[in-house]
Coordinates of N, CA and C in Angstrom, one line a residue:
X13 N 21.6 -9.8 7.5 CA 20.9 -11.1 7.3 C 20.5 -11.7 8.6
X14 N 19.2 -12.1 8.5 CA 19.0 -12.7 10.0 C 19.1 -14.2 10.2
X15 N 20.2 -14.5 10.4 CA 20.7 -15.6 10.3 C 20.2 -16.0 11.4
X16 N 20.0 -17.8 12.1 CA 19.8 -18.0 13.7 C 19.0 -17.0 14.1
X17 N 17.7 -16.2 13.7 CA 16.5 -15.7 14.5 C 15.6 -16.6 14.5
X18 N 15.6 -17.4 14.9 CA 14.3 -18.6 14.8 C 12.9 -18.0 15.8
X19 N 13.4 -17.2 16.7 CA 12.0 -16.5 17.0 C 11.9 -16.0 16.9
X20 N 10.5 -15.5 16.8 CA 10.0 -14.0 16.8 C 9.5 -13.8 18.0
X21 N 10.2 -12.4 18.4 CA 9.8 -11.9 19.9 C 8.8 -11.2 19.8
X22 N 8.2 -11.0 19.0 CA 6.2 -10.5 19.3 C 6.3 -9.2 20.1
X23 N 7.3 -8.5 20.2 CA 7.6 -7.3 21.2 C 6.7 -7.4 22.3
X24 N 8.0 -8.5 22.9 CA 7.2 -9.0 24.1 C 8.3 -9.6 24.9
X25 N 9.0 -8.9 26.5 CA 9.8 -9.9 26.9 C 9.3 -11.5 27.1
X26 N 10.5 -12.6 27.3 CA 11.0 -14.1 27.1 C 9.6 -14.8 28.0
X27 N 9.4 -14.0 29.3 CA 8.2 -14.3 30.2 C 6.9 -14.0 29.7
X28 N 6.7 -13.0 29.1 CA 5.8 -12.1 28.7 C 5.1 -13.6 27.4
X29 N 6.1 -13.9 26.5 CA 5.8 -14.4 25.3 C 5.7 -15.8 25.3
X30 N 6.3 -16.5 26.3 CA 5.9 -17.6 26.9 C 4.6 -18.0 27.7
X31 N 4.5 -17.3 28.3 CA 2.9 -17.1 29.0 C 2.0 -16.9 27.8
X32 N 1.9 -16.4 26.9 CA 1.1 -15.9 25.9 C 1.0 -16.8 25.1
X33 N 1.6 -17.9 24.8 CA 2.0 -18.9 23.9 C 1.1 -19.7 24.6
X34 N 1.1 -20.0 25.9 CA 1.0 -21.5 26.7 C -0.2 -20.7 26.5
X35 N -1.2 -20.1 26.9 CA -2.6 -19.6 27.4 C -3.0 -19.9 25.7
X36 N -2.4 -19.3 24.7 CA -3.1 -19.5 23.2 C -3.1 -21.2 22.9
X37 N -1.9 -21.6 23.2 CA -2.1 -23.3 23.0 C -3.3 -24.0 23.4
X38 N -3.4 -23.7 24.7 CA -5.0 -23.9 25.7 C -5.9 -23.6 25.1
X39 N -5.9 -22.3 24.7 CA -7.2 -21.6 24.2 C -7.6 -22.7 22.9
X40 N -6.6 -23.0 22.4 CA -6.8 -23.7 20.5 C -7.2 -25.1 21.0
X41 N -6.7 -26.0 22.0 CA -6.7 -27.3 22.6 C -8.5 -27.0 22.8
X42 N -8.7 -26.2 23.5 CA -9.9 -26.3 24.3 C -11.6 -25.9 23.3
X43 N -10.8 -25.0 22.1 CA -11.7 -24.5 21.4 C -11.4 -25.0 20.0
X44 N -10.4 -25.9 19.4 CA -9.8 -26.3 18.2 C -9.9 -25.1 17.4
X45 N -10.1 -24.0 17.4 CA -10.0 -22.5 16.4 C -9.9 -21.2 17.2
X46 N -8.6 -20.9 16.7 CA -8.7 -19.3 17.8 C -8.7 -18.3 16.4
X47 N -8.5 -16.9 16.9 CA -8.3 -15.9 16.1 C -7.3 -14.9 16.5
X48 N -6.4 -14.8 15.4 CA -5.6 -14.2 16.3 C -4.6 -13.1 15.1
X49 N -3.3 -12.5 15.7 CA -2.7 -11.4 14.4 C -2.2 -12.6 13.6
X50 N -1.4 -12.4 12.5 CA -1.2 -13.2 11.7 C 0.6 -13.8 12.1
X51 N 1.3 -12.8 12.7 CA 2.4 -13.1 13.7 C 2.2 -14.1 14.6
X52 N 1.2 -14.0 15.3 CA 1.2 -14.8 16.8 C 0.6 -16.3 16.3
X53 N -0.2 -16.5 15.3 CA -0.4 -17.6 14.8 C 0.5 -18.3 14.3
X54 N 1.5 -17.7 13.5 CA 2.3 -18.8 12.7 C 3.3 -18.7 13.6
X55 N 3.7 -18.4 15.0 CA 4.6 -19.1 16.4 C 3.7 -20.0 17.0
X56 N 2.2 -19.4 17.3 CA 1.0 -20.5 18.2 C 1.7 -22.0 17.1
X57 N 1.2 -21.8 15.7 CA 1.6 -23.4 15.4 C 2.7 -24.1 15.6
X58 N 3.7 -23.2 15.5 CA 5.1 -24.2 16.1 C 4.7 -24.9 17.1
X59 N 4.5 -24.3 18.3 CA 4.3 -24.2 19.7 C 3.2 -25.4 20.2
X60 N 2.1 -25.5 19.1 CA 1.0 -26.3 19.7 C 1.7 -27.5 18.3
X61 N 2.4 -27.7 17.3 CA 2.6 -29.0 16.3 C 3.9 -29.6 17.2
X62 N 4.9 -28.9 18.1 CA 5.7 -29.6 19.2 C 4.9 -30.4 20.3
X63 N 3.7 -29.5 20.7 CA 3.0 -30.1 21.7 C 2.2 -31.8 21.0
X64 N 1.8 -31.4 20.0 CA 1.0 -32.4 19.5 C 2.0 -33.8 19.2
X65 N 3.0 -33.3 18.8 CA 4.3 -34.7 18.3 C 4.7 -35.6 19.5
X66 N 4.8 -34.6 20.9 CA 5.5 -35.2 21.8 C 4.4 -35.8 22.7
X67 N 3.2 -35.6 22.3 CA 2.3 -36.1 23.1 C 1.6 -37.4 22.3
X68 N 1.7 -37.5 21.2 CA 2.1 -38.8 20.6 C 2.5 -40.1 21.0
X69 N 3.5 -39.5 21.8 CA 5.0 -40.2 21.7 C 3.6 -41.7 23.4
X70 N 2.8 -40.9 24.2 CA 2.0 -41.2 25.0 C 3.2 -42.0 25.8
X71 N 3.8 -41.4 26.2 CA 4.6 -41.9 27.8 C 4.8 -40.7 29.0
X72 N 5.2 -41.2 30.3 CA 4.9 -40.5 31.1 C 5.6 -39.3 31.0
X73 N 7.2 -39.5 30.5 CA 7.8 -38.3 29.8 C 7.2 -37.0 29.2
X74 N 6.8 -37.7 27.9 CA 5.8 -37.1 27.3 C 4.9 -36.1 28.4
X75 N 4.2 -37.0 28.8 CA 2.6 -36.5 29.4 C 3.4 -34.9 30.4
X76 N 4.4 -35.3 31.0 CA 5.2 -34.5 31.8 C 5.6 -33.3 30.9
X77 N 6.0 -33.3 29.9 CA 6.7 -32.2 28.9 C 5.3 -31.6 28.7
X78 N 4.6 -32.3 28.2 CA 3.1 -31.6 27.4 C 2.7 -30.6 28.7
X79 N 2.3 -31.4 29.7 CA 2.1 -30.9 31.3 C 2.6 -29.0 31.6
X80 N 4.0 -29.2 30.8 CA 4.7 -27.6 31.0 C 3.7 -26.9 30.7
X81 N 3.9 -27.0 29.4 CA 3.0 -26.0 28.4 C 1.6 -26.0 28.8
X82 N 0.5 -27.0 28.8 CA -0.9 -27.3 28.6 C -0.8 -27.6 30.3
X83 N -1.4 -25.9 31.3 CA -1.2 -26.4 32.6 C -2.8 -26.4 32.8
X84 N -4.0 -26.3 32.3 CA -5.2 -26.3 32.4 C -5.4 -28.0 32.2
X85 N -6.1 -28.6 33.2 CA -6.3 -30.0 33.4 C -7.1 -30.5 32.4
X86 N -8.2 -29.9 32.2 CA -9.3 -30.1 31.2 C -8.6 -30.3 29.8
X87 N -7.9 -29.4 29.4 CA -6.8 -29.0 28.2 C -6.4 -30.2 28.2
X88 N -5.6 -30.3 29.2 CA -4.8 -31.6 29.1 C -5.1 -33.2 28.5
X89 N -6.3 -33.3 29.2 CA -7.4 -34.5 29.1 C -8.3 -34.3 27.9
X90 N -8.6 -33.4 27.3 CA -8.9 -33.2 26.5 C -7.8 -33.9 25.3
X91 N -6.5 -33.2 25.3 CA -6.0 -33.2 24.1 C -5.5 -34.8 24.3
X92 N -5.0 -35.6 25.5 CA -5.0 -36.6 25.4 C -6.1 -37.7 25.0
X93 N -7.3 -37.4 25.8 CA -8.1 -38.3 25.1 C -9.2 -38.0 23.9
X94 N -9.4 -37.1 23.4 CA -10.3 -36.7 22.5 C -9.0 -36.6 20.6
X95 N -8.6 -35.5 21.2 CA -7.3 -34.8 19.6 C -5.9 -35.4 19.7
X96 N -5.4 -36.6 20.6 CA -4.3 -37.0 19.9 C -4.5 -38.7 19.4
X97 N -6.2 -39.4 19.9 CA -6.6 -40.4 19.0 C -6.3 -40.3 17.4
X98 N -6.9 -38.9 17.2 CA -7.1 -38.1 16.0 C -6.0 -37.8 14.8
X99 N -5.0 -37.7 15.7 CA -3.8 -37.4 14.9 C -3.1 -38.6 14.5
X100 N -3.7 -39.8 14.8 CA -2.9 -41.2 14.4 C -1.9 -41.8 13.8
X101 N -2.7 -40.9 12.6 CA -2.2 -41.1 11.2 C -1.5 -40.3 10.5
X102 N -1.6 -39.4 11.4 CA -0.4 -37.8 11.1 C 0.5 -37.6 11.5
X103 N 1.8 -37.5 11.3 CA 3.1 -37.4 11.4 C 3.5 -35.8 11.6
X104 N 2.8 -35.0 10.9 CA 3.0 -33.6 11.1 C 2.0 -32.9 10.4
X105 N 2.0 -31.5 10.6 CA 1.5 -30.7 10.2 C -0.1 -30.6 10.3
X106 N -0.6 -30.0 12.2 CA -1.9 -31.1 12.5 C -2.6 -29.6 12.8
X107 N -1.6 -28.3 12.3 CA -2.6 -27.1 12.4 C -2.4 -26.7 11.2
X108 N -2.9 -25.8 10.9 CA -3.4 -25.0 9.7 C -4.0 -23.3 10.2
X109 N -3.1 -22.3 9.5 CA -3.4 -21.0 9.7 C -3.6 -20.3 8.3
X110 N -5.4 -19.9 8.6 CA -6.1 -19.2 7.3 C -6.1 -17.7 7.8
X111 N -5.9 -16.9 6.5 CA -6.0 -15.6 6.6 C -7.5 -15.2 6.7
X112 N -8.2 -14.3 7.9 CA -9.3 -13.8 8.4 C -10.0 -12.7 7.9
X113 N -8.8 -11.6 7.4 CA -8.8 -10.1 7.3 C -8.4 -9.6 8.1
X114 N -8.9 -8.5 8.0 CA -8.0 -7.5 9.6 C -8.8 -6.9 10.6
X115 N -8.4 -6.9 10.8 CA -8.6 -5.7 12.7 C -9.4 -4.5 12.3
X116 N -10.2 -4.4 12.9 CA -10.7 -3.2 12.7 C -10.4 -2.1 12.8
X117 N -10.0 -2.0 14.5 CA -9.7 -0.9 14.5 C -8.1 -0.3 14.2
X118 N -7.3 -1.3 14.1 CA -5.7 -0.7 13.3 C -5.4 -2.0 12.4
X119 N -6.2 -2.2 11.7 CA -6.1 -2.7 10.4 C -4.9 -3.8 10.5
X120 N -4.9 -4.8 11.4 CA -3.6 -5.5 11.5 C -4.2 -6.6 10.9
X121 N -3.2 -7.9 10.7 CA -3.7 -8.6 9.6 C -4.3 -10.0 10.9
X122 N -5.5 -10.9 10.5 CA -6.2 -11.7 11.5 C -5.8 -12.9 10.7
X123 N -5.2 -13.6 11.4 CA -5.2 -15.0 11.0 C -6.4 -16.3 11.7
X124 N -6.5 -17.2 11.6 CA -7.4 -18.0 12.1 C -6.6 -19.6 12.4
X125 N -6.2 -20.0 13.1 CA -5.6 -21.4 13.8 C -6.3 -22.4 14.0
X126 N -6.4 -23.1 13.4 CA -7.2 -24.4 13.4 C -6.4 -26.0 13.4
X127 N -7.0 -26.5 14.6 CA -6.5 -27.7 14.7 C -7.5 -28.9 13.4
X128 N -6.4 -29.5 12.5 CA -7.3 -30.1 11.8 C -7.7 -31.6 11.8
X129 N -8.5 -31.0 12.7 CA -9.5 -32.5 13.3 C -10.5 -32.5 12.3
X130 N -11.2 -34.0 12.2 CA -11.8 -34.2 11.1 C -13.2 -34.7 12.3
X131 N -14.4 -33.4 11.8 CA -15.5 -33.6 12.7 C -16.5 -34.7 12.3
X132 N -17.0 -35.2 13.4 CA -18.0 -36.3 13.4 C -18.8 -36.4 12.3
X133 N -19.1 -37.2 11.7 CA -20.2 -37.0 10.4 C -21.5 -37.7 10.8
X134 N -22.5 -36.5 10.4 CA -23.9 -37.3 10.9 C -24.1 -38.7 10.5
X135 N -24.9 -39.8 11.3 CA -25.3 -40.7 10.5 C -26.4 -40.5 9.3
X136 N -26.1 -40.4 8.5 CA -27.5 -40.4 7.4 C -28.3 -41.3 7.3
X137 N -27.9 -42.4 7.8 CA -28.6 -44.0 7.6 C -29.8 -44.0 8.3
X138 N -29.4 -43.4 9.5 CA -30.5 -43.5 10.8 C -31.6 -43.0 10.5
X139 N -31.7 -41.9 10.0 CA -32.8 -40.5 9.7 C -33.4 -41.2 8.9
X140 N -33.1 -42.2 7.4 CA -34.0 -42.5 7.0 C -34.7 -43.4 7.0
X141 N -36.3 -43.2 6.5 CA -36.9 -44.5 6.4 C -37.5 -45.3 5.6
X142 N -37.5 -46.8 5.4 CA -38.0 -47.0 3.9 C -39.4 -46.5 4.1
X143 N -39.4 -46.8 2.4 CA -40.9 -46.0 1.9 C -42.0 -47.2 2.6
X144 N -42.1 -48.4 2.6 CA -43.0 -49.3 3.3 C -42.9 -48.9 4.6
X145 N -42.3 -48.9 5.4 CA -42.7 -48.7 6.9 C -43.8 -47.3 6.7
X146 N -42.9 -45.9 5.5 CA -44.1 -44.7 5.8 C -45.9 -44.7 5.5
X147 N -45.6 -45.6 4.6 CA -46.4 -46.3 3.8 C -47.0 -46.9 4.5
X148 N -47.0 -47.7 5.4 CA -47.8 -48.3 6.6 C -48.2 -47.5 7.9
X149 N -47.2 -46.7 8.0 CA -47.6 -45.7 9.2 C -49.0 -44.9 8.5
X150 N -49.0 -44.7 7.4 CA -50.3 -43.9 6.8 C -51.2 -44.6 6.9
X151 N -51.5 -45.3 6.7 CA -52.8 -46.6 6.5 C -53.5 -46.5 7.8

């Protein structure tokens, strides 16, 4: 029984899998969707829904902890001023992992990581115009 395995080592030494975690966190911060096996995504979410809680919290602590993990500056600034406005109203669960298909070449399974930020919505109001103004442009 695997009692107390709370991680999955990804057959990958402690250094090895740490490094790989922090660079995928970046990658998803920077790009809000990675692609990745279906293993390494559902640890990436632990990993980046820790990062997203504690950076919430917006104190210098905080900023210092997040700092470990998210060592790309841009990353950083990004997730503080753009994706944790975003998360406001969210308490938890601020990624989402969809099944992709698989790998081509050894058929392993692709999952997709998505930070669920809710994207800008066009103005529709702007684009249109009443029928009188076109109506007079023709004249």
């Amino acid at each position: 029984m695997p009692h107390q395995n709370k991680v999955k080592k990804l057959n990958r030494t402690k250094p090895h899998r740490e490094a790989m975690l922090r660079n995928m966190a970046t990658s998803l911060i920077q790009h809000r969707t990675i692609e990745t096996t279906e293993a390494k995504a559902k640890e990436l979410r632990r990993v980046v829904d820790r990062i997203i809680s504690t950076a919430k919290k917006d104190t210098l602590s905080a900023r210092r902890q997040v700092a470990k993990t998210i060592q790309d500056k841009k990353a950083f600034k990004k997730l503080f001023n753009e994706i944790i406005p975003q998360f406001d109203k969210r308490d938890s669960g601020f990624t989402r992992v969809l099944k992709a298909g698989f790998r081509r070449g050894d058929n392993a399974a692709i999952s997709r990581v998505e930070l669920l930020i809710e994207k800008p919505k066009a103005d529709k109001g702007s684009k249109k115009t009443s029928k009188k103004k076109t109506a007079e442009k023709n004249k």
